[in-house]
mmCIF file of C-alpha atoms in Angstrom:
data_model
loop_
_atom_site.group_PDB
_atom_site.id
_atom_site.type_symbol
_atom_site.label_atom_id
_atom_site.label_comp_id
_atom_site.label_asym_id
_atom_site.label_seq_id
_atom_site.Cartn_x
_atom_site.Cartn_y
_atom_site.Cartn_z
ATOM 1 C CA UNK K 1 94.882 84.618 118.224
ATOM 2 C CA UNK K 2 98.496 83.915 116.507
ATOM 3 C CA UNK K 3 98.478 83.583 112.855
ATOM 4 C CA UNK K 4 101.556 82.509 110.805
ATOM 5 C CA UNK K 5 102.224 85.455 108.638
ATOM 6 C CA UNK K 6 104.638 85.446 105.561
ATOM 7 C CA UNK K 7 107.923 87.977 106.036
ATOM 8 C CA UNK K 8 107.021 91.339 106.834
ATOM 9 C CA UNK K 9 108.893 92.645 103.436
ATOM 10 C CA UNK K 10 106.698 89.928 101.754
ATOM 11 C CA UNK K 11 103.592 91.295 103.213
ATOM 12 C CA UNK K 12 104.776 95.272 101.891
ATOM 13 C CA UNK K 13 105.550 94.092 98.703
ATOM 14 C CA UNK K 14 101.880 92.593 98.207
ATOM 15 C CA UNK K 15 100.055 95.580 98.977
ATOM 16 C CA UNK K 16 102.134 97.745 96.929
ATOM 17 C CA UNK K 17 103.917 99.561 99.717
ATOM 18 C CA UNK K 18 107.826 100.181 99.935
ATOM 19 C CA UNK K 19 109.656 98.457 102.135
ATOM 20 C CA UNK K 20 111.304 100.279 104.240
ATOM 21 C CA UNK K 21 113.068 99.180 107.884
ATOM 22 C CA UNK K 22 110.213 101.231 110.072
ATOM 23 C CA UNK K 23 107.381 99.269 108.367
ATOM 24 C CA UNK K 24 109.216 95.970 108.316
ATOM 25 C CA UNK K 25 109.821 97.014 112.303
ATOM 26 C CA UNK K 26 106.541 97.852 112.835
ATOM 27 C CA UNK K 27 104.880 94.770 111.148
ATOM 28 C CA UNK K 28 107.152 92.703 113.511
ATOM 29 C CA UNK K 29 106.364 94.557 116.687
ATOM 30 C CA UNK K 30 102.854 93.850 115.744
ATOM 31 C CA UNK K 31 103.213 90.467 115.723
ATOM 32 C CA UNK K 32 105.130 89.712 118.899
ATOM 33 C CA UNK K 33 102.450 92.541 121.152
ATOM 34 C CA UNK K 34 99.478 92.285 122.146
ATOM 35 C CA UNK K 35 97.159 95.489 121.003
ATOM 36 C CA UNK K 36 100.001 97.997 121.542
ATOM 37 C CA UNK K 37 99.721 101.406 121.657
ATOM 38 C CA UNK K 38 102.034 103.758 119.445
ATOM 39 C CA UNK K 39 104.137 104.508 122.137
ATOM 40 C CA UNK K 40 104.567 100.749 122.918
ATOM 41 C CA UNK K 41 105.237 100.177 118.959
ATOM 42 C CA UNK K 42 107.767 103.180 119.115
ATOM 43 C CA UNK K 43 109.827 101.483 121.437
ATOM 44 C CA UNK K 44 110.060 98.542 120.080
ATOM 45 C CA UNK K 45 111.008 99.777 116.246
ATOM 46 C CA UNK K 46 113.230 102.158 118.109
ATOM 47 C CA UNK K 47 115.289 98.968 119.965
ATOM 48 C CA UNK K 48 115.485 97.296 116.556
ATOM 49 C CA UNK K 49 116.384 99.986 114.163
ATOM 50 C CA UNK K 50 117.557 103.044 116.295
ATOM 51 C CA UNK K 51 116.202 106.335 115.831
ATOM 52 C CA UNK K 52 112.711 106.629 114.889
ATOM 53 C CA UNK K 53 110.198 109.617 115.680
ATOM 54 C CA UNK K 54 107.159 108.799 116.904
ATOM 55 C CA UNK K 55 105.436 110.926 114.029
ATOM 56 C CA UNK K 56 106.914 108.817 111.406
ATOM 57 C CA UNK K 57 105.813 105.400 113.461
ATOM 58 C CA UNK K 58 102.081 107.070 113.335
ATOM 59 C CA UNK K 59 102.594 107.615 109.588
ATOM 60 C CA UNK K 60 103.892 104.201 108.608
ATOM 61 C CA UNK K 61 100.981 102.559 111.249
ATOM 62 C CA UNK K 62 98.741 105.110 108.992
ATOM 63 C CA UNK K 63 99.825 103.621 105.808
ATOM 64 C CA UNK K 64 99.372 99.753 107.606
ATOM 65 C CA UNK K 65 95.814 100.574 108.171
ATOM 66 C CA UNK K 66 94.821 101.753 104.891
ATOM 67 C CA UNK K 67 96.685 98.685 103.253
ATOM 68 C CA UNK K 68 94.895 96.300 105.026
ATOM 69 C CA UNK K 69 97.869 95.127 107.033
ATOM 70 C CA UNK K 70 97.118 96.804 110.752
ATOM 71 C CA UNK K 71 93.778 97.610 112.340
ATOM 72 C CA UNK K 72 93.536 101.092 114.519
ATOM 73 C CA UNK K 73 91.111 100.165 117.728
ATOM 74 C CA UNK K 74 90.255 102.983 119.985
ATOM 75 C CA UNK K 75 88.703 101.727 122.953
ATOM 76 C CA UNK K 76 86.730 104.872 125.620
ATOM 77 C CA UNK K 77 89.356 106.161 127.521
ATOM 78 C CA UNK K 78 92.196 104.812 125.765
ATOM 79 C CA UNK K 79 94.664 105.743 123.336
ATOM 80 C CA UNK K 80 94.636 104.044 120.212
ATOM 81 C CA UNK K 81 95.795 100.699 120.128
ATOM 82 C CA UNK K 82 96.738 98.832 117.032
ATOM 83 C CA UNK K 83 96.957 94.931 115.469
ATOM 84 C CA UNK K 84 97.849 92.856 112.669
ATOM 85 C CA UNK K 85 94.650 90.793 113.056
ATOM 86 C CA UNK K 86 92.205 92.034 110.272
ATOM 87 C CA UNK K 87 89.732 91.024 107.823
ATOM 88 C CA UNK K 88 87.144 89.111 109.809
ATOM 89 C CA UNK K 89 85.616 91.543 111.836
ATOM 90 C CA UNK K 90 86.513 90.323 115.155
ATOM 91 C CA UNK K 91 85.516 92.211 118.379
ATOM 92 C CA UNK K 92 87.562 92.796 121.752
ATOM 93 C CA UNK K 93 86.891 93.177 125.451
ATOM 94 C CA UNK K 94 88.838 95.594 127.112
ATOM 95 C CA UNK K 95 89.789 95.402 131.287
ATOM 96 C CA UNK K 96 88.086 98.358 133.026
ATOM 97 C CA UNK K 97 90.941 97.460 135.978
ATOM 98 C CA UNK K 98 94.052 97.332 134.240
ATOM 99 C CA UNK K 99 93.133 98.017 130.651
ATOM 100 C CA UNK K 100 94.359 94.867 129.300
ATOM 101 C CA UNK K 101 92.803 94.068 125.590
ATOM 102 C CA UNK K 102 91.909 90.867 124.063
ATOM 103 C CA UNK K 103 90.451 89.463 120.779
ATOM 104 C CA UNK K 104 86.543 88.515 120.915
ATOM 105 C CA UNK K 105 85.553 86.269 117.911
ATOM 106 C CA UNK K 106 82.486 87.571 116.024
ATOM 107 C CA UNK K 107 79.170 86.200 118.457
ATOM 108 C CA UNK K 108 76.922 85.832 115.211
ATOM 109 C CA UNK K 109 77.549 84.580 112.222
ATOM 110 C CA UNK K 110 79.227 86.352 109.151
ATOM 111 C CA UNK K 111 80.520 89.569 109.441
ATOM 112 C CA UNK K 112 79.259 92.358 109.996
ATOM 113 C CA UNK K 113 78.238 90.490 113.072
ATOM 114 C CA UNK K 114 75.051 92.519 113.742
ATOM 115 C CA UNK K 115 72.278 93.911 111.608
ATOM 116 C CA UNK K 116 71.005 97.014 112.783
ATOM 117 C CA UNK K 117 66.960 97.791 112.895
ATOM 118 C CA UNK K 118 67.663 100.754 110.707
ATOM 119 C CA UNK K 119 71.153 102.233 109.297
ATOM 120 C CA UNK K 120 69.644 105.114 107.473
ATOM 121 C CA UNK K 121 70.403 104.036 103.579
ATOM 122 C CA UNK K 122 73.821 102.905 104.990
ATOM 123 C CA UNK K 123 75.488 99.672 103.488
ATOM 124 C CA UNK K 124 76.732 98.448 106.808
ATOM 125 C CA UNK K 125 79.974 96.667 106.316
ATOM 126 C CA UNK K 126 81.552 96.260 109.891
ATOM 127 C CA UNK K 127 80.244 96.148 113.094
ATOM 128 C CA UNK K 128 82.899 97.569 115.924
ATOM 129 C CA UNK K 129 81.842 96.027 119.472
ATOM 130 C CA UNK K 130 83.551 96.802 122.633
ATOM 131 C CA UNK K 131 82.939 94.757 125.855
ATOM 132 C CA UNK K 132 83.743 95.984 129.012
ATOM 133 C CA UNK K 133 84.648 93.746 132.646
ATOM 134 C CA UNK K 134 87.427 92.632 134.750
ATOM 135 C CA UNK K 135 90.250 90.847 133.291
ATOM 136 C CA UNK K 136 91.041 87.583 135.671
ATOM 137 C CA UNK K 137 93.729 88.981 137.335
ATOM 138 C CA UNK K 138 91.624 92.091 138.335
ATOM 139 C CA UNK K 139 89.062 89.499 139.519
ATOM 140 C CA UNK K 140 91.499 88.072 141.766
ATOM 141 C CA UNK K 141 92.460 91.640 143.020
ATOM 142 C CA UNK K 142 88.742 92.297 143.979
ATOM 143 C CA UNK K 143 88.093 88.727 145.749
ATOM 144 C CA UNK K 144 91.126 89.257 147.876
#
């Protein structure tokens, strides 16, 4: 899904974080790629800005999160991915060929998305639903 987003220093400045160039390049990377991982996002701060440890790209994606400006996914079996989509409680399905990642809309209604039975006094908030299957390249892969 592409969203126009305001300017990443825009974006800091409303929720109260400094701007500084690793956040703006981080914000940016996570608008141009597609569920990166850090590594990915490293890179890409690191072509724009220079040096950059990887720690401090953690830290800064860290600080995104919490801010409500990046969402952390973790699907089985893969590192962490991140993504500037959040707020509606969207879902994703992830490739079990190549690994490729893309958004799922919610299937039900309002978020959370599903209701369990029972959550055990819990307010549930979020629902977190990973699907699983071949991507259509894979597909082709297998049918030739």
């Amino acid at each position: 899904m592409t969203r126009t987003a305001p300017d990443p220093v825009e974006r800091l400045r409303e929720a109260g974080l400094r701007v500084t160039a690793p956040r703006v390049q981080v914000l940016r990377a996570l608008e141009t790629l597609e569920h990166p991982d850090v590594d990915t996002i490293a890179s890409a701060v690191r072509s724009e800005i220079g040096a950059v440890s990887t720690q401090a790209v953690y830290d800064v994606l860290g600080s995104l999160a919490r801010a409500g400006l990046a969402r952390r996914i973790e699907p089985a079996g893969s590192p962490a991915r991140y993504e500037r989509r959040v707020g509606d409680n969207h879902h994703h399905v992830v490739c079990r060929g190549c690994g490729a990642i893309d958004d799922v809309d919610c299937t039900v209604g309002r978020a959370p998305c599903l209701d369990p039975a029972t959550a055990g006094g819990f307010i549930v908030d979020e629902a977190e639903v990973t699907f699983w299957g071949l991507c259509p390249m894979c597909q082709a892969k297998v049918e030739t």
